[in-house]
Short mmCIF file of N, CA, C and O in Angstrom, two decimals:
data_model
loop_
_atom_site.label_atom_id
_atom_site.label_comp_id
_atom_site.label_asym_id
_atom_site.label_seq_id
_atom_site.Cartn_x
_atom_site.Cartn_y
_atom_site.Cartn_z
N GLY A 1 -36.35 -130.63 80.50
CA GLY A 1 -35.98 -131.98 80.48
C GLY A 1 -34.69 -132.36 79.64
O GLY A 1 -34.09 -131.51 79.11
N ALA A 2 -34.52 -133.42 79.70
CA ALA A 2 -33.34 -134.10 79.02
C ALA A 2 -33.48 -133.91 77.51
O ALA A 2 -34.52 -134.05 76.93
N SER A 3 -32.48 -133.70 76.73
CA SER A 3 -32.53 -133.62 75.37
C SER A 3 -32.54 -135.02 74.60
O SER A 3 -32.26 -136.04 75.52
N PHE A 4 -32.87 -135.17 73.38
CA PHE A 4 -32.95 -136.52 72.71
C PHE A 4 -31.76 -137.35 72.92
O PHE A 4 -31.61 -138.45 73.11
N GLU A 5 -30.58 -136.37 72.75
CA GLU A 5 -29.24 -137.06 72.67
C GLU A 5 -28.82 -137.70 74.13
O GLU A 5 -28.24 -138.88 73.96
N GLU A 6 -29.23 -136.83 75.12
CA GLU A 6 -28.87 -137.51 76.49
C GLU A 6 -29.78 -138.73 76.87
O GLU A 6 -29.15 -139.58 77.45
N VAL A 7 -31.16 -138.43 76.44
CA VAL A 7 -31.94 -139.77 76.71
C VAL A 7 -31.44 -141.00 75.86
O VAL A 7 -31.28 -142.07 76.36
N ALA A 8 -31.16 -140.82 74.48
CA ALA A 8 -30.47 -141.90 73.62
C ALA A 8 -29.27 -142.54 74.28
O ALA A 8 -29.22 -143.66 74.19
N ALA A 9 -28.33 -141.75 74.58
CA ALA A 9 -27.22 -142.14 75.36
C ALA A 9 -27.53 -143.03 76.43
O ALA A 9 -26.73 -144.22 76.57
N ALA A 10 -28.37 -142.75 77.30
CA ALA A 10 -28.68 -143.54 78.69
C ALA A 10 -29.59 -144.66 78.20
O ALA A 10 -29.16 -145.81 78.51
N ALA A 11 -30.32 -144.68 76.96
CA ALA A 11 -31.05 -145.86 76.50
C ALA A 11 -30.20 -146.92 75.78
O ALA A 11 -30.29 -147.83 75.85
N TYR A 12 -29.17 -146.30 75.27
CA TYR A 12 -28.24 -147.12 74.26
C TYR A 12 -27.50 -148.26 75.37
O TYR A 12 -27.60 -149.20 75.10
N ASP A 13 -27.39 -147.94 76.76
CA ASP A 13 -26.76 -148.87 77.47
C ASP A 13 -27.68 -149.88 77.78
O ASP A 13 -27.20 -151.32 77.95
N ASP A 14 -29.01 -149.74 77.71
CA ASP A 14 -30.02 -150.62 77.92
C ASP A 14 -30.10 -151.74 76.87
O ASP A 14 -30.51 -152.92 76.94
N ILE A 15 -29.99 -151.32 75.59
CA ILE A 15 -30.25 -152.02 74.25
C ILE A 15 -28.84 -152.82 73.93
O ILE A 15 -28.92 -153.74 73.22
N CYS A 16 -27.77 -152.59 74.63
CA CYS A 16 -26.48 -153.26 74.28
C CYS A 16 -26.70 -154.69 74.59
O CYS A 16 -25.91 -155.41 73.90
N ASP A 17 -27.36 -155.20 75.51
CA ASP A 17 -27.35 -156.27 75.94
C ASP A 17 -28.54 -157.26 75.27
O ASP A 17 -28.68 -158.41 75.42
N MET A 18 -29.25 -156.51 74.27
CA MET A 18 -30.45 -157.13 73.52
C MET A 18 -29.77 -158.04 72.64
O MET A 18 -28.87 -157.67 71.89
N PRO A 19 -30.28 -159.17 72.21
CA PRO A 19 -29.71 -159.90 71.08
C PRO A 19 -30.13 -159.39 69.71
O PRO A 19 -31.03 -160.07 69.07
N MET A 20 -29.45 -158.41 69.32
CA MET A 20 -29.86 -157.97 67.97
C MET A 20 -28.56 -157.70 67.08
O MET A 20 -28.56 -157.18 65.87
N GLY A 21 -27.36 -158.42 67.42
CA GLY A 21 -26.27 -158.48 66.57
C GLY A 21 -26.63 -159.19 65.32
O GLY A 21 -27.64 -160.00 65.05
N SER A 22 -25.64 -158.77 64.44
CA SER A 22 -25.85 -159.27 62.99
C SER A 22 -25.64 -160.81 62.97
O SER A 22 -26.23 -161.63 62.04
N THR A 23 -25.15 -161.70 63.94
CA THR A 23 -25.16 -163.00 63.94
C THR A 23 -26.25 -163.68 64.48
O THR A 23 -26.40 -164.85 64.52
N ASP A 24 -26.90 -162.80 65.47
CA ASP A 24 -28.02 -163.31 66.28
C ASP A 24 -29.26 -163.95 65.32
O ASP A 24 -29.83 -165.09 65.52
N CYS A 25 -29.51 -163.21 64.24
CA CYS A 25 -30.71 -163.60 63.34
C CYS A 25 -30.48 -163.12 62.12
O CYS A 25 -31.29 -162.55 61.41
N ALA A 26 -29.22 -163.38 61.55
CA ALA A 26 -28.86 -162.66 60.14
C ALA A 26 -29.91 -163.24 59.23
O ALA A 26 -30.16 -162.52 58.31
N SER A 27 -30.49 -164.54 59.16
CA SER A 27 -31.39 -164.86 58.16
C SER A 27 -32.80 -164.14 58.19
O SER A 27 -33.56 -164.20 57.40
N CYS A 28 -32.93 -163.52 59.43
CA CYS A 28 -34.20 -163.27 59.64
C CYS A 28 -34.62 -161.65 59.10
O CYS A 28 -35.62 -161.13 58.95
N TRP A 29 -33.56 -160.96 58.83
CA TRP A 29 -33.60 -159.48 58.37
C TRP A 29 -33.09 -159.33 57.31
O TRP A 29 -32.31 -159.96 56.57
N PRO A 30 -33.59 -158.22 56.46
CA PRO A 30 -33.08 -157.89 55.16
C PRO A 30 -31.51 -157.50 55.14
O PRO A 30 -30.85 -157.50 56.22
N SER A 31 -30.74 -157.85 54.02
CA SER A 31 -29.50 -157.59 54.12
C SER A 31 -29.21 -155.99 54.66
O SER A 31 -29.95 -155.15 54.32
N SER A 32 -27.98 -155.86 55.40
CA SER A 32 -27.84 -154.49 55.75
C SER A 32 -27.17 -153.54 54.58
O SER A 32 -26.79 -154.00 53.69
N PRO A 33 -27.55 -152.34 54.97
CA PRO A 33 -27.07 -151.36 53.85
C PRO A 33 -25.66 -151.19 53.82
O PRO A 33 -24.88 -151.85 54.73
N PRO A 34 -25.15 -150.46 52.92
CA PRO A 34 -23.56 -150.45 52.80
C PRO A 34 -22.96 -149.77 54.20
O PRO A 34 -23.77 -149.12 54.93
N PRO A 35 -21.75 -150.01 54.39
CA PRO A 35 -21.19 -149.46 55.64
C PRO A 35 -21.28 -147.92 55.45
O PRO A 35 -21.03 -147.31 54.48
N LEU A 36 -21.11 -147.43 56.79
CA LEU A 36 -21.22 -145.69 57.00
C LEU A 36 -19.82 -145.45 56.79
O LEU A 36 -18.81 -146.13 57.04
N PRO A 37 -19.80 -144.14 56.37
CA PRO A 37 -18.38 -143.43 56.32
C PRO A 37 -17.91 -143.28 57.44
O PRO A 37 -18.63 -143.45 58.46
N PRO A 38 -16.60 -142.85 57.61
CA PRO A 38 -16.02 -142.68 58.98
C PRO A 38 -16.82 -141.57 59.71
O PRO A 38 -17.51 -140.70 59.16
N PRO A 39 -17.01 -141.76 60.99
CA PRO A 39 -17.84 -140.73 61.71
C PRO A 39 -17.17 -139.31 61.67
O PRO A 39 -15.84 -139.31 61.64
N SER A 40 -18.06 -138.47 61.79
CA SER A 40 -17.45 -136.94 61.69
C SER A 40 -16.92 -136.64 63.10
O SER A 40 -17.56 -137.44 64.03
N PRO A 41 -16.14 -135.57 63.24
CA PRO A 41 -15.87 -135.15 64.53
C PRO A 41 -17.22 -134.85 65.43
O PRO A 41 -17.24 -134.84 66.71
N MET A 42 -18.03 -134.32 64.69
CA MET A 42 -19.47 -133.97 65.29
C MET A 42 -20.52 -134.77 64.76
O MET A 42 -21.20 -134.48 63.78
N PRO A 43 -20.85 -135.83 65.27
CA PRO A 43 -21.47 -136.80 64.71
C PRO A 43 -23.05 -136.35 64.59
O PRO A 43 -23.76 -136.98 63.61
N TRP A 44 -23.42 -135.41 65.21
CA TRP A 44 -24.93 -134.77 65.01
C TRP A 44 -25.01 -133.77 64.05
O TRP A 44 -26.09 -133.07 63.83
N GLU A 45 -23.80 -133.41 63.47
CA GLU A 45 -23.78 -132.21 62.54
C GLU A 45 -24.72 -132.18 61.40
O GLU A 45 -25.23 -131.19 60.81
N GLU A 46 -25.19 -133.26 60.91
CA GLU A 46 -25.96 -133.67 59.69
C GLU A 46 -27.43 -133.59 60.22
O GLU A 46 -28.29 -133.74 59.24
N CYS A 47 -27.79 -133.56 61.56
CA CYS A 47 -29.08 -133.70 61.95
C CYS A 47 -29.80 -132.38 61.93
O CYS A 47 -29.21 -131.46 62.32
N SER A 48 -31.02 -132.63 61.65
CA SER A 48 -32.11 -131.23 61.60
C SER A 48 -32.40 -131.24 63.20
O SER A 48 -32.17 -132.04 64.03
N ASP A 49 -33.10 -129.68 63.18
CA ASP A 49 -33.44 -129.64 64.64
C ASP A 49 -34.54 -130.41 65.05
O ASP A 49 -34.37 -130.94 66.08
N ALA A 50 -35.29 -130.96 64.12
CA ALA A 50 -36.50 -131.96 64.38
C ALA A 50 -35.82 -133.31 64.87
O ALA A 50 -36.24 -133.72 65.60
N GLU A 51 -34.77 -133.59 64.01
CA GLU A 51 -34.41 -134.99 64.42
C GLU A 51 -33.59 -135.01 65.84
O GLU A 51 -33.57 -135.90 66.40
N LEU A 52 -33.13 -133.85 66.07
CA LEU A 52 -32.37 -133.66 67.34
C LEU A 52 -33.47 -133.67 68.47
O LEU A 52 -33.05 -134.07 69.53
N GLY A 53 -34.65 -133.46 68.15
CA GLY A 53 -35.84 -133.65 69.03
C GLY A 53 -36.24 -134.82 69.01
O GLY A 53 -37.49 -135.21 69.66
N GLY A 54 -35.95 -135.82 68.24
CA GLY A 54 -36.44 -137.30 68.10
C GLY A 54 -37.52 -137.48 66.93
O GLY A 54 -38.01 -138.17 66.72
N ASP A 55 -37.84 -136.04 66.26
CA ASP A 55 -38.85 -136.26 65.15
C ASP A 55 -38.18 -136.60 63.97
O ASP A 55 -37.87 -135.79 63.08
N PHE A 56 -38.13 -137.88 63.65
CA PHE A 56 -37.32 -138.16 62.35
C PHE A 56 -38.50 -138.25 61.23
O PHE A 56 -37.92 -138.12 60.03
N ASN A 57 -39.66 -138.32 61.39
CA ASN A 57 -40.76 -138.46 60.02
C ASN A 57 -41.19 -137.08 59.90
O ASN A 57 -41.90 -136.74 58.93
N GLY A 58 -40.92 -136.17 60.84
CA GLY A 58 -41.27 -134.75 60.58
C GLY A 58 -42.95 -134.45 60.85
O GLY A 58 -43.42 -133.55 60.39
N VAL A 59 -43.45 -135.30 61.52
CA VAL A 59 -44.81 -135.06 61.87
C VAL A 59 -45.15 -135.19 63.32
O VAL A 59 -44.65 -136.07 64.02
N ASN A 60 -45.77 -134.29 63.82
CA ASN A 60 -46.18 -134.03 65.23
C ASN A 60 -45.09 -134.36 66.33
O ASN A 60 -45.34 -134.84 67.50
N ASN A 61 -44.10 -133.64 65.94
CA ASN A 61 -43.04 -133.75 66.85
C ASN A 61 -42.49 -135.19 67.24
O ASN A 61 -42.57 -135.91 66.36
N PHE A 62 -41.97 -135.40 68.27
CA PHE A 62 -41.43 -136.78 68.75
C PHE A 62 -42.51 -137.76 69.18
O PHE A 62 -43.12 -137.47 70.44
N THR A 63 -42.82 -138.74 68.42
CA THR A 63 -43.79 -139.65 68.91
C THR A 63 -43.37 -141.15 68.65
O THR A 63 -42.26 -141.38 68.03
N ILE A 64 -43.94 -142.24 68.94
CA ILE A 64 -43.54 -143.60 68.74
C ILE A 64 -43.54 -143.95 67.16
O ILE A 64 -42.68 -144.73 66.75
N SER A 65 -44.25 -143.09 66.57
CA SER A 65 -44.25 -143.35 65.04
C SER A 65 -42.65 -142.86 64.47
O SER A 65 -42.40 -143.53 63.49
N ASP A 66 -42.01 -142.26 65.17
CA ASP A 66 -40.79 -141.88 64.60
C ASP A 66 -39.78 -143.35 64.60
O ASP A 66 -38.93 -143.31 63.97
N ALA A 67 -40.10 -144.02 65.75
CA ALA A 67 -39.30 -145.22 65.87
C ALA A 67 -39.69 -146.31 64.73
O ALA A 67 -39.10 -146.84 64.03
N LEU A 68 -41.18 -146.17 64.22
CA LEU A 68 -41.49 -146.81 63.07
C LEU A 68 -40.91 -146.36 61.91
O LEU A 68 -40.57 -147.18 60.84
N TYR A 69 -40.77 -145.12 61.89
CA TYR A 69 -40.13 -144.45 60.49
C TYR A 69 -38.60 -144.93 60.47
O TYR A 69 -38.47 -145.17 59.35
N VAL A 70 -38.19 -144.95 61.52
CA VAL A 70 -36.65 -145.45 61.56
C VAL A 70 -36.53 -146.64 61.09
O VAL A 70 -35.60 -147.12 60.20
N ALA A 71 -37.27 -147.72 61.42
CA ALA A 71 -37.42 -148.78 61.04
C ALA A 71 -37.71 -149.10 59.52
O ALA A 71 -37.09 -149.84 58.84
N GLN A 72 -38.66 -148.31 59.06
CA GLN A 72 -38.89 -148.13 57.61
C GLN A 72 -37.60 -147.58 56.90
O GLN A 72 -37.49 -148.32 55.79
N MET A 73 -36.67 -146.85 57.56
CA MET A 73 -35.57 -146.32 56.81
C MET A 73 -34.69 -147.71 56.86
O MET A 73 -34.18 -147.85 55.68
N TRP A 74 -34.35 -148.49 57.93
CA TRP A 74 -33.50 -149.43 57.76
C TRP A 74 -33.94 -150.58 56.74
O TRP A 74 -33.09 -151.07 56.08
N SER A 75 -35.41 -150.68 56.58
CA SER A 75 -35.76 -151.71 55.73
C SER A 75 -36.02 -151.21 54.22
O SER A 75 -36.16 -151.99 53.49
N GLY A 76 -35.44 -149.76 54.03
CA GLY A 76 -35.49 -149.30 52.75
C GLY A 76 -36.83 -148.70 52.35
O GLY A 76 -36.96 -148.33 50.98
N LYS A 77 -37.75 -148.77 52.99
CA LYS A 77 -39.21 -148.35 52.70
C LYS A 77 -39.30 -146.68 52.96
O LYS A 77 -40.32 -146.22 52.40
N ALA A 78 -38.45 -145.96 53.48
CA ALA A 78 -38.29 -144.65 53.62
C ALA A 78 -36.86 -144.11 53.46
O ALA A 78 -36.05 -144.73 53.58
N PRO A 79 -36.81 -143.10 52.93
CA PRO A 79 -35.20 -142.39 52.85
C PRO A 79 -34.37 -142.42 53.95
O PRO A 79 -35.10 -141.97 55.01
N ARG A 80 -33.30 -142.80 53.77
CA ARG A 80 -32.51 -142.74 55.01
C ARG A 80 -31.99 -141.42 55.32
O ARG A 80 -31.87 -140.61 54.62
N THR A 81 -32.13 -141.24 56.70
CA THR A 81 -31.72 -139.71 57.40
C THR A 81 -30.18 -139.71 57.10
O THR A 81 -29.38 -140.57 57.19
N ALA A 82 -29.74 -138.43 57.03
CA ALA A 82 -28.46 -137.96 57.00
C ALA A 82 -27.98 -137.71 58.54
O ALA A 82 -26.77 -137.70 58.67
N CYS A 83 -28.78 -137.88 59.46
CA CYS A 83 -28.39 -137.74 60.83
C CYS A 83 -27.71 -138.83 61.27
O CYS A 83 -28.36 -140.04 61.31
N MET A 84 -26.55 -138.92 61.41
CA MET A 84 -25.59 -139.95 61.72
C MET A 84 -25.70 -141.15 60.76
O MET A 84 -25.23 -142.20 61.06
N GLY A 85 -26.30 -141.00 59.51
CA GLY A 85 -26.41 -142.03 58.58
C GLY A 85 -27.38 -143.13 59.07
O GLY A 85 -27.58 -144.09 58.64
N GLY A 86 -28.09 -142.80 60.09
CA GLY A 86 -29.21 -143.54 60.81
C GLY A 86 -28.54 -144.34 61.88
O GLY A 86 -29.31 -144.94 62.58
N ASP A 87 -27.28 -144.24 62.22
CA ASP A 87 -26.49 -144.94 63.06
C ASP A 87 -26.87 -144.08 64.42
O ASP A 87 -25.96 -143.63 65.08
N LEU A 88 -28.03 -144.24 65.14
CA LEU A 88 -28.32 -143.36 66.10
C LEU A 88 -27.70 -143.93 67.37
O LEU A 88 -27.64 -143.17 68.47
N ASN A 89 -27.62 -145.28 67.62
CA ASN A 89 -26.96 -145.57 68.95
C ASN A 89 -25.34 -145.79 68.90
O ASN A 89 -24.73 -146.07 69.74
N GLY A 90 -24.97 -145.35 67.55
CA GLY A 90 -23.32 -145.26 67.50
C GLY A 90 -22.58 -146.49 67.50
O GLY A 90 -21.43 -146.64 67.76
N SER A 91 -23.33 -147.78 67.02
CA SER A 91 -22.63 -148.96 66.97
C SER A 91 -21.68 -149.14 65.79
O SER A 91 -20.90 -150.08 65.66
N GLY A 92 -21.78 -147.96 64.91
CA GLY A 92 -21.00 -148.17 63.62
C GLY A 92 -21.55 -148.74 62.41
O GLY A 92 -21.04 -148.65 61.34
N SER A 93 -22.84 -149.02 62.55
CA SER A 93 -23.73 -149.44 61.45
C SER A 93 -25.01 -149.04 61.78
O SER A 93 -25.62 -149.15 62.91
N PHE A 94 -25.88 -149.00 60.64
CA PHE A 94 -27.43 -148.67 60.74
C PHE A 94 -27.96 -149.99 60.80
O PHE A 94 -28.08 -150.97 59.65
N THR A 95 -28.61 -150.50 62.07
CA THR A 95 -29.52 -151.58 62.23
C THR A 95 -30.92 -151.39 62.70
O THR A 95 -31.17 -150.32 63.27
N ILE A 96 -31.74 -152.41 62.76
CA ILE A 96 -32.95 -152.33 63.37
C ILE A 96 -32.75 -151.75 64.96
O ILE A 96 -33.62 -151.24 65.24
N ALA A 97 -31.84 -152.21 65.56
CA ALA A 97 -31.34 -151.74 66.87
C ALA A 97 -31.46 -150.04 67.07
O ALA A 97 -31.98 -149.66 68.08
N ASP A 98 -31.18 -149.41 66.03
CA ASP A 98 -31.32 -147.99 65.97
C ASP A 98 -32.88 -147.57 65.99
O ASP A 98 -33.16 -146.65 66.75
N ALA A 99 -33.77 -148.16 65.28
CA ALA A 99 -35.29 -148.15 65.59
C ALA A 99 -35.66 -148.35 67.02
O ALA A 99 -36.47 -147.83 67.54
N VAL A 100 -35.16 -149.28 67.44
CA VAL A 100 -35.40 -149.93 68.96
C VAL A 100 -35.05 -148.86 69.86
O VAL A 100 -35.74 -148.46 70.88
N LEU A 101 -34.02 -148.35 69.64
CA LEU A 101 -33.40 -147.29 70.53
C LEU A 101 -34.34 -145.97 70.59
O LEU A 101 -34.66 -145.44 71.61
N VAL A 102 -34.73 -145.69 69.42
CA VAL A 102 -35.74 -144.39 69.25
C VAL A 102 -36.91 -144.92 70.02
O VAL A 102 -37.53 -144.12 71.01
N ALA A 103 -37.55 -146.26 70.05
CA ALA A 103 -38.65 -146.64 70.81
C ALA A 103 -38.25 -146.61 72.13
O ALA A 103 -39.25 -146.06 72.85
N MET A 104 -37.19 -146.98 72.46
CA MET A 104 -36.93 -147.00 74.06
C MET A 104 -37.03 -145.59 74.51
O MET A 104 -37.27 -145.09 75.68
N VAL A 105 -36.32 -144.71 73.61
CA VAL A 105 -36.25 -143.40 74.47
C VAL A 105 -37.42 -142.57 74.32
O VAL A 105 -37.87 -141.95 75.43
N TYR A 106 -38.74 -143.01 73.57
CA TYR A 106 -39.69 -142.55 73.47
C TYR A 106 -40.52 -143.18 74.80
O TYR A 106 -41.34 -142.25 75.34
N THR A 107 -40.27 -144.13 75.29
CA THR A 107 -41.04 -144.63 76.45
C THR A 107 -40.56 -144.18 77.81
O THR A 107 -41.06 -144.43 78.51
N LEU A 108 -39.40 -143.51 77.50
CA LEU A 108 -38.74 -143.10 79.00
C LEU A 108 -39.46 -141.73 79.39
O LEU A 108 -40.15 -141.21 78.74
#
């Protein structure tokens, strides 16, 4: 089957049109974490093998719980992953849309 990266790239196109930009509901969400450092030439180089497989919480491989865990990272309730600094959709910042991407990939 397709790797997590391949499915994530395909699903990213679907979420680009979702109203999740910082101006859409700025008062509804916690403040954003600090900006990410410049992207590395290999954006996935800090990802563990488990994360490359979609398993961000390290429990039971890739499940819908991983999307919830990424949302917890975004809200500050779980440690932020070094895997792309949490910017899994490549938007340039770590937002709730990254958790939505993981959930969308899981449903495919």
